[in-house]
């Protein structure tokens, strides 16, 4: 198959702002009953009746949150939706709508934005959320994406960060650390490519890790799983900045301590082998690496029998009195104070 060395590039200026909005949003369909009016007016109109509304916003900035050297625009669009939907899931709520705002420099043709919005459309369909508005503008320094996610829940369903009690169990979904190691693999291959552009990366041994970095998924299923088990978490947060940081958030807002057990951390075999290849301690990565978008939550100790042995969840520790502090209990049964070494966008 012969590669097209001169793909079509349509200048965004040809369409103008309103023409661009109409072009990029023509595939968005309304799926939620609560969406009375979506794109096309001065504001969207939503009707949640007796439901409570939850709202969250995230920014993704080129060079800070993503690198287009290895992040396909379609994947970026998908991921930008996921990271916002995950915040709604972390409130034990149902995601229903999003708004999408994009600032773009003139180095991006229309076809590039079509790819980005193809990923956004695919994620909107996957998570059954309506795209109800947003904004487009120019950028001097690359691509900026801002998405606001909206969700609904009954008042007694919503879970906050500040409800954990001293005797609660600490639970995590899925496995952790894989997204960070996927990033390390991609960064390494980028450096190899920069030295020798003829050297094509072999990512087959790292498929799971790379997918966790480039195309993560929000745990929309957890709300249903917990409801079926008749469990309501006492506190909850999503793992975006790293397990250690998120545990500290829960502890500080709930005014409790915590013991996290190293031998209970759920780690994927591909993650473990890649840590060995990179000569990186797997526990350090697992508790500090971010972007897994798994859910971390606490449950009443009386719910232990309901959740034990469930393949979707791992009990990784328990809460304690605030005076005991926040610790990692190692395999050698020594306690190490847990510090927030996860992702911080404002750090030097």
Coordinates of C-alpha atoms in Angstrom, one line a residue:
X1 CA 0.0 0.0 0.0
X2 CA 1.5 3.4 -1.0
X3 CA 1.4 6.0 1.6
X4 CA 0.0 9.4 0.6
X5 CA 2.9 11.8 1.3
X6 CA 0.7 14.8 0.6
X7 CA -2.5 14.3 2.6
X8 CA -5.3 16.9 2.1
X9 CA -5.0 19.9 4.4
X10 CA -8.0 22.2 4.6
X11 CA -7.4 25.5 6.3
X12 CA -9.7 26.1 9.3
X13 CA -9.9 29.8 8.2
X14 CA -11.9 28.7 5.1
X15 CA -14.8 27.6 7.4
X16 CA -14.7 30.3 10.0
X17 CA -15.7 29.7 13.6
X18 CA -19.3 28.9 13.2
X19 CA -18.7 26.8 10.1
X20 CA -16.0 24.9 12.0
X21 CA -18.4 24.2 14.9
X22 CA -21.1 23.0 12.6
X23 CA -18.7 20.8 10.7
X24 CA -17.2 19.2 13.8
X25 CA -20.4 18.7 15.7
X26 CA -22.6 17.3 13.0
X27 CA -22.1 13.7 14.3
X28 CA -23.2 14.3 17.9
X29 CA -26.6 12.8 18.7
X30 CA -28.8 13.3 21.7
X31 CA -29.1 10.2 23.9
X32 CA -30.2 11.5 27.3
X33 CA -33.8 12.4 28.3
X34 CA -32.4 15.2 30.4
X35 CA -31.0 17.0 27.4
X36 CA -33.7 19.4 26.3
X37 CA -31.4 21.5 24.1
X38 CA -27.8 20.8 23.1
X39 CA -25.7 22.5 20.5
X40 CA -27.1 25.4 18.5
X41 CA -28.3 28.1 21.0
X42 CA -26.7 30.5 23.5
X43 CA -26.7 27.7 26.1
X44 CA -27.7 24.1 26.6
X45 CA -30.9 23.3 28.5
X46 CA -31.0 20.3 30.9
X47 CA -33.8 18.9 33.0
X48 CA -32.8 16.6 35.9
X49 CA -36.1 16.8 37.7
X50 CA -35.4 15.3 41.2
X51 CA -31.8 14.3 40.5
X52 CA -28.7 16.0 41.8
X53 CA -26.3 17.4 39.3
X54 CA -22.5 16.9 39.5
X55 CA -20.1 18.9 37.3
X56 CA -16.3 18.6 36.7
X57 CA -13.9 20.3 34.3
X58 CA -10.4 19.4 33.1
X59 CA -7.8 21.1 30.9
X60 CA -5.4 19.1 28.6
X61 CA -2.5 21.2 27.3
X62 CA 0.0 20.2 24.6
X63 CA 3.4 19.8 26.1
X64 CA 2.1 19.5 29.6
X65 CA -0.5 16.7 29.5
X66 CA 0.2 15.1 26.1
X67 CA 2.9 14.8 23.4
X68 CA 1.7 14.5 19.9
X69 CA 4.9 12.8 18.9
X70 CA 3.2 9.6 20.1
X71 CA -0.3 10.5 21.0
X72 CA -2.6 10.0 18.0
X73 CA -5.2 12.8 17.8
X74 CA -8.1 10.2 17.7
X75 CA -6.8 8.7 21.0
X76 CA -6.3 12.2 22.5
X77 CA -10.0 13.0 21.7
X78 CA -11.1 9.8 23.4
X79 CA -8.9 10.2 26.4
X80 CA -9.9 13.9 26.9
X81 CA -13.5 12.7 27.4
X82 CA -12.5 9.7 29.6
X83 CA -10.5 11.8 32.1
X84 CA -13.6 14.0 32.7
X85 CA -16.2 11.2 32.8
X86 CA -13.9 9.5 35.4
X87 CA -14.5 12.4 37.8
X88 CA -18.2 11.9 37.5
X89 CA -17.8 8.2 38.2
X90 CA -15.7 9.0 41.2
X91 CA -18.8 10.7 42.7
X92 CA -20.8 7.5 42.2
X93 CA -22.9 9.4 39.6
X94 CA -24.0 8.7 36.1
X95 CA -22.3 10.8 33.4
X96 CA -24.8 12.4 31.1
X97 CA -23.4 15.4 29.1
X98 CA -20.1 17.1 28.2
X99 CA -19.1 20.4 26.7
X100 CA -16.0 20.5 24.5
X101 CA -13.8 23.6 24.1
X102 CA -10.7 23.6 21.8
X103 CA -7.9 26.2 21.3
X104 CA -5.8 25.4 18.2
X105 CA -2.9 26.9 16.4
X106 CA -2.7 27.4 12.6
X107 CA -0.4 24.4 12.2
X108 CA -3.4 22.2 12.6
X109 CA -5.5 21.7 9.4
X110 CA -9.2 20.8 9.5
X111 CA -8.3 17.1 8.9
X112 CA -6.4 17.1 12.2
X113 CA -9.4 18.4 14.1
X114 CA -11.6 15.9 12.4
X115 CA -9.4 13.1 13.9
X116 CA -9.6 14.7 17.3
X117 CA -13.4 14.9 17.2
X118 CA -13.7 11.4 15.8
X119 CA -12.1 10.3 19.1
X120 CA -14.4 12.6 21.1
X121 CA -17.5 11.2 19.2
X122 CA -16.4 7.6 19.8
X123 CA -16.0 8.2 23.6
X124 CA -19.3 10.1 23.7
X125 CA -21.0 7.0 22.2
X126 CA -19.2 4.6 24.4
X127 CA -20.1 6.4 27.6
X128 CA -23.5 7.5 26.3
X129 CA -23.0 11.2 27.1
X130 CA -24.4 14.0 25.0
X131 CA -22.0 16.7 23.6
X132 CA -24.1 19.8 24.3
X133 CA -21.8 22.7 23.5
X134 CA -18.4 24.3 24.0
X135 CA -16.1 26.8 22.3
X136 CA -13.4 27.1 19.7
X137 CA -10.7 29.7 19.5
X138 CA -7.1 30.2 18.3
X139 CA -3.9 29.3 20.2
X140 CA -0.4 30.8 19.9
X141 CA 1.3 27.7 21.2
X142 CA -0.4 24.5 20.1
X143 CA -3.5 22.5 21.2
X144 CA -5.5 23.1 24.3
X145 CA -8.6 21.0 25.2
X146 CA -11.1 21.8 27.9
X147 CA -14.0 19.5 28.7
X148 CA -16.7 19.9 31.3
X149 CA -18.6 16.8 32.3
X150 CA -22.0 16.7 33.9
X151 CA -23.7 13.8 35.6
X152 CA -26.7 13.0 37.7
X153 CA -27.5 10.9 40.8
X154 CA -30.0 10.7 43.6
X155 CA -28.9 12.6 46.7
X156 CA -28.3 9.4 48.7
X157 CA -26.1 7.9 46.0
X158 CA -23.4 10.6 45.8
X159 CA -20.1 9.7 47.4
X160 CA -17.7 12.3 48.6
X161 CA -14.0 12.2 49.6
X162 CA -14.7 13.0 53.3
X163 CA -16.8 10.1 54.5
X164 CA -14.1 7.5 55.4
X165 CA -14.2 6.1 58.9
X166 CA -11.4 4.7 61.1
X167 CA -12.3 1.0 60.6
X168 CA -13.1 1.2 56.9
X169 CA -11.5 -1.0 54.3
X170 CA -9.5 0.6 51.4
X171 CA -10.4 -0.8 48.0
X172 CA -9.2 -0.2 44.4
X173 CA -10.6 -1.3 41.1
X174 CA -8.5 -3.0 38.3
X175 CA -4.8 -2.8 38.4
X176 CA -2.5 0.2 38.9
X177 CA 0.8 1.6 37.6
X178 CA 0.3 0.4 34.0
X179 CA -0.4 3.8 32.5
X180 CA 2.8 5.3 33.9
X181 CA 4.9 2.5 32.5
X182 CA 3.2 2.9 29.2
X183 CA 4.4 6.5 29.2
X184 CA 7.9 5.4 29.9
X185 CA 7.9 3.0 27.0
X186 CA 6.6 5.7 24.6
X187 CA 9.1 8.2 25.9
X188 CA 12.0 5.7 25.4
X189 CA 10.8 4.9 21.8
X190 CA 10.5 8.6 21.0
X191 CA 14.2 9.2 22.1
X192 CA 15.3 6.2 20.0
X193 CA 13.4 7.6 17.0
X194 CA 14.9 11.0 17.4
X195 CA 18.4 9.5 17.2
X196 CA 17.5 7.2 14.3
X197 CA 14.2 8.0 12.4
X198 CA 14.6 4.7 10.4
X199 CA 14.3 2.7 13.6
X200 CA 10.6 1.7 13.9
X201 CA 9.4 1.0 17.5
X202 CA 8.3 -2.5 18.5
X203 CA 5.5 -1.9 20.9
X204 CA 4.0 -5.5 20.8
X205 CA 5.5 -6.6 24.1
X206 CA 3.9 -3.5 25.8
X207 CA 0.5 -3.5 24.2
X208 CA -1.5 -3.4 27.5
X209 CA 0.7 -0.7 29.0
X210 CA 0.6 1.6 26.0
X211 CA -3.2 1.2 25.7
X212 CA -3.6 2.2 29.3
X213 CA -1.6 5.4 28.6
X214 CA -3.1 6.3 25.2
X215 CA -6.6 5.0 25.6
X216 CA -7.7 4.6 29.2
X217 CA -11.2 3.8 30.2
X218 CA -13.3 5.4 33.0
X219 CA -14.9 2.9 35.4
X220 CA -18.5 3.6 34.5
X221 CA -19.3 0.0 35.5
X222 CA -18.4 0.3 39.2
X223 CA -21.5 2.2 40.2
X224 CA -23.6 -0.7 38.8
X225 CA -21.4 -3.4 40.3
X226 CA -21.5 -1.8 43.8
X227 CA -25.3 -1.3 43.6
X228 CA -25.7 -5.0 42.8
X229 CA -23.6 -5.9 45.8
X230 CA -25.6 -3.5 48.0
X231 CA -22.5 -1.6 48.9
X232 CA -22.3 2.2 49.1
X233 CA -18.7 3.5 49.5
X234 CA -18.1 5.8 52.4
X235 CA -15.6 7.8 50.3
X236 CA -14.3 7.7 46.7
X237 CA -11.8 9.3 44.4
X238 CA -10.4 8.4 40.9
X239 CA -6.7 7.7 40.5
X240 CA -5.5 10.4 38.1
X241 CA -2.5 11.8 40.0
X242 CA -1.2 8.6 41.6
X243 CA -2.4 6.2 44.4
X244 CA -0.3 7.8 47.1
X245 CA -1.7 11.3 46.4
X246 CA -5.3 10.0 46.2
X247 CA -5.0 8.1 49.5
X248 CA -3.7 11.3 51.2
X249 CA -6.6 13.3 49.7
X250 CA -9.1 10.8 51.2
X251 CA -7.4 10.7 54.6
X252 CA -7.0 14.5 55.0
X253 CA -10.6 15.2 54.0
X254 CA -12.0 12.4 56.1
X255 CA -9.6 13.1 59.0
X256 CA -8.4 9.5 59.3
X257 CA -5.1 7.6 58.9
X258 CA -4.4 4.7 56.7
X259 CA -2.3 1.5 56.3
X260 CA -1.7 0.5 52.7
X261 CA -0.2 -3.0 52.2
X262 CA 2.4 -3.5 49.6
X263 CA 1.6 -7.2 49.1
X264 CA -2.0 -6.4 48.3
X265 CA -1.3 -4.0 45.4
X266 CA -2.9 -5.3 42.1
X267 CA -0.2 -5.4 39.5
X268 CA -0.4 -6.6 35.9
X269 CA 2.3 -9.2 34.9
X270 CA 3.3 -7.0 31.9
X271 CA 3.7 -4.1 34.2
X272 CA 5.9 -6.1 36.6
X273 CA 8.2 -7.4 33.8
X274 CA 8.5 -3.9 32.2
X275 CA 9.5 -2.5 35.6
X276 CA 12.2 -5.1 35.8
X277 CA 13.4 -4.2 32.3
X278 CA 13.6 -0.5 33.2
X279 CA 15.1 -1.4 36.5
X280 CA 12.4 0.5 38.3
X281 CA 10.8 -0.6 41.6
X282 CA 7.3 -1.8 40.8
X283 CA 5.8 -0.7 44.2
X284 CA 7.2 2.8 43.7
X285 CA 5.6 3.1 40.3
X286 CA 2.3 1.6 41.5
X287 CA 1.8 4.0 44.3
X288 CA 3.1 7.1 42.5
X289 CA 2.3 6.7 38.8
X290 CA -0.9 8.4 37.7
X291 CA -3.4 8.3 34.9
X292 CA -4.8 4.8 35.6
X293 CA -8.3 6.3 36.1
X294 CA -9.3 3.4 38.4
X295 CA -11.5 4.1 41.4
X296 CA -10.2 4.2 44.9
X297 CA -12.8 4.0 47.7
X298 CA -13.5 3.0 51.2
X299 CA -16.2 0.6 52.5
X300 CA -17.6 -0.3 55.9
X301 CA -15.8 -3.3 57.3
X302 CA -19.1 -5.0 57.6
X303 CA -19.3 -5.2 53.8
X304 CA -16.1 -7.3 53.6
X305 CA -18.0 -10.5 52.9
X306 CA -19.9 -8.9 50.0
X307 CA -16.7 -7.8 48.2
X308 CA -14.1 -10.4 49.1
X309 CA -13.0 -12.6 46.1
X310 CA -14.7 -10.3 43.6
X311 CA -12.3 -10.0 40.6
X312 CA -13.2 -6.4 40.0
X313 CA -11.9 -5.2 43.4
X314 CA -8.8 -5.5 45.5
X315 CA -8.8 -4.7 49.2
X316 CA -5.4 -3.0 49.6
X317 CA -5.5 -1.6 53.2
X318 CA -7.6 -0.2 56.0
X319 CA -8.2 3.2 57.5
X320 CA -7.0 4.1 61.0
X321 CA -7.1 6.8 63.6
X322 CA -5.8 10.1 62.3
X323 CA -3.1 10.1 64.9
X324 CA -1.6 6.9 63.5
X325 CA -0.7 8.7 60.2
X326 CA -0.7 7.4 56.6
X327 CA 1.7 4.5 55.9
X328 CA 2.8 1.9 53.4
X329 CA 3.3 -1.5 55.2
X330 CA 6.0 -3.3 53.2
X331 CA 6.4 -7.0 52.5
X332 CA 8.9 -7.0 55.4
X333 CA 6.2 -5.6 57.7
X334 CA 7.9 -2.3 58.2
X335 CA 6.0 1.0 58.0
X336 CA 7.0 3.8 55.7
X337 CA 5.2 7.2 55.8
X338 CA 3.3 7.6 52.6
X339 CA 4.1 10.9 50.7
X340 CA 2.3 12.5 47.8
X341 CA 4.7 11.9 44.9
X342 CA 2.2 11.6 42.2
X343 CA 1.6 14.0 39.3
X344 CA 1.5 17.7 40.1
X345 CA 1.0 19.9 37.0
X346 CA 2.3 23.0 38.9
X347 CA 5.5 21.4 40.1
X348 CA 8.9 22.5 38.7

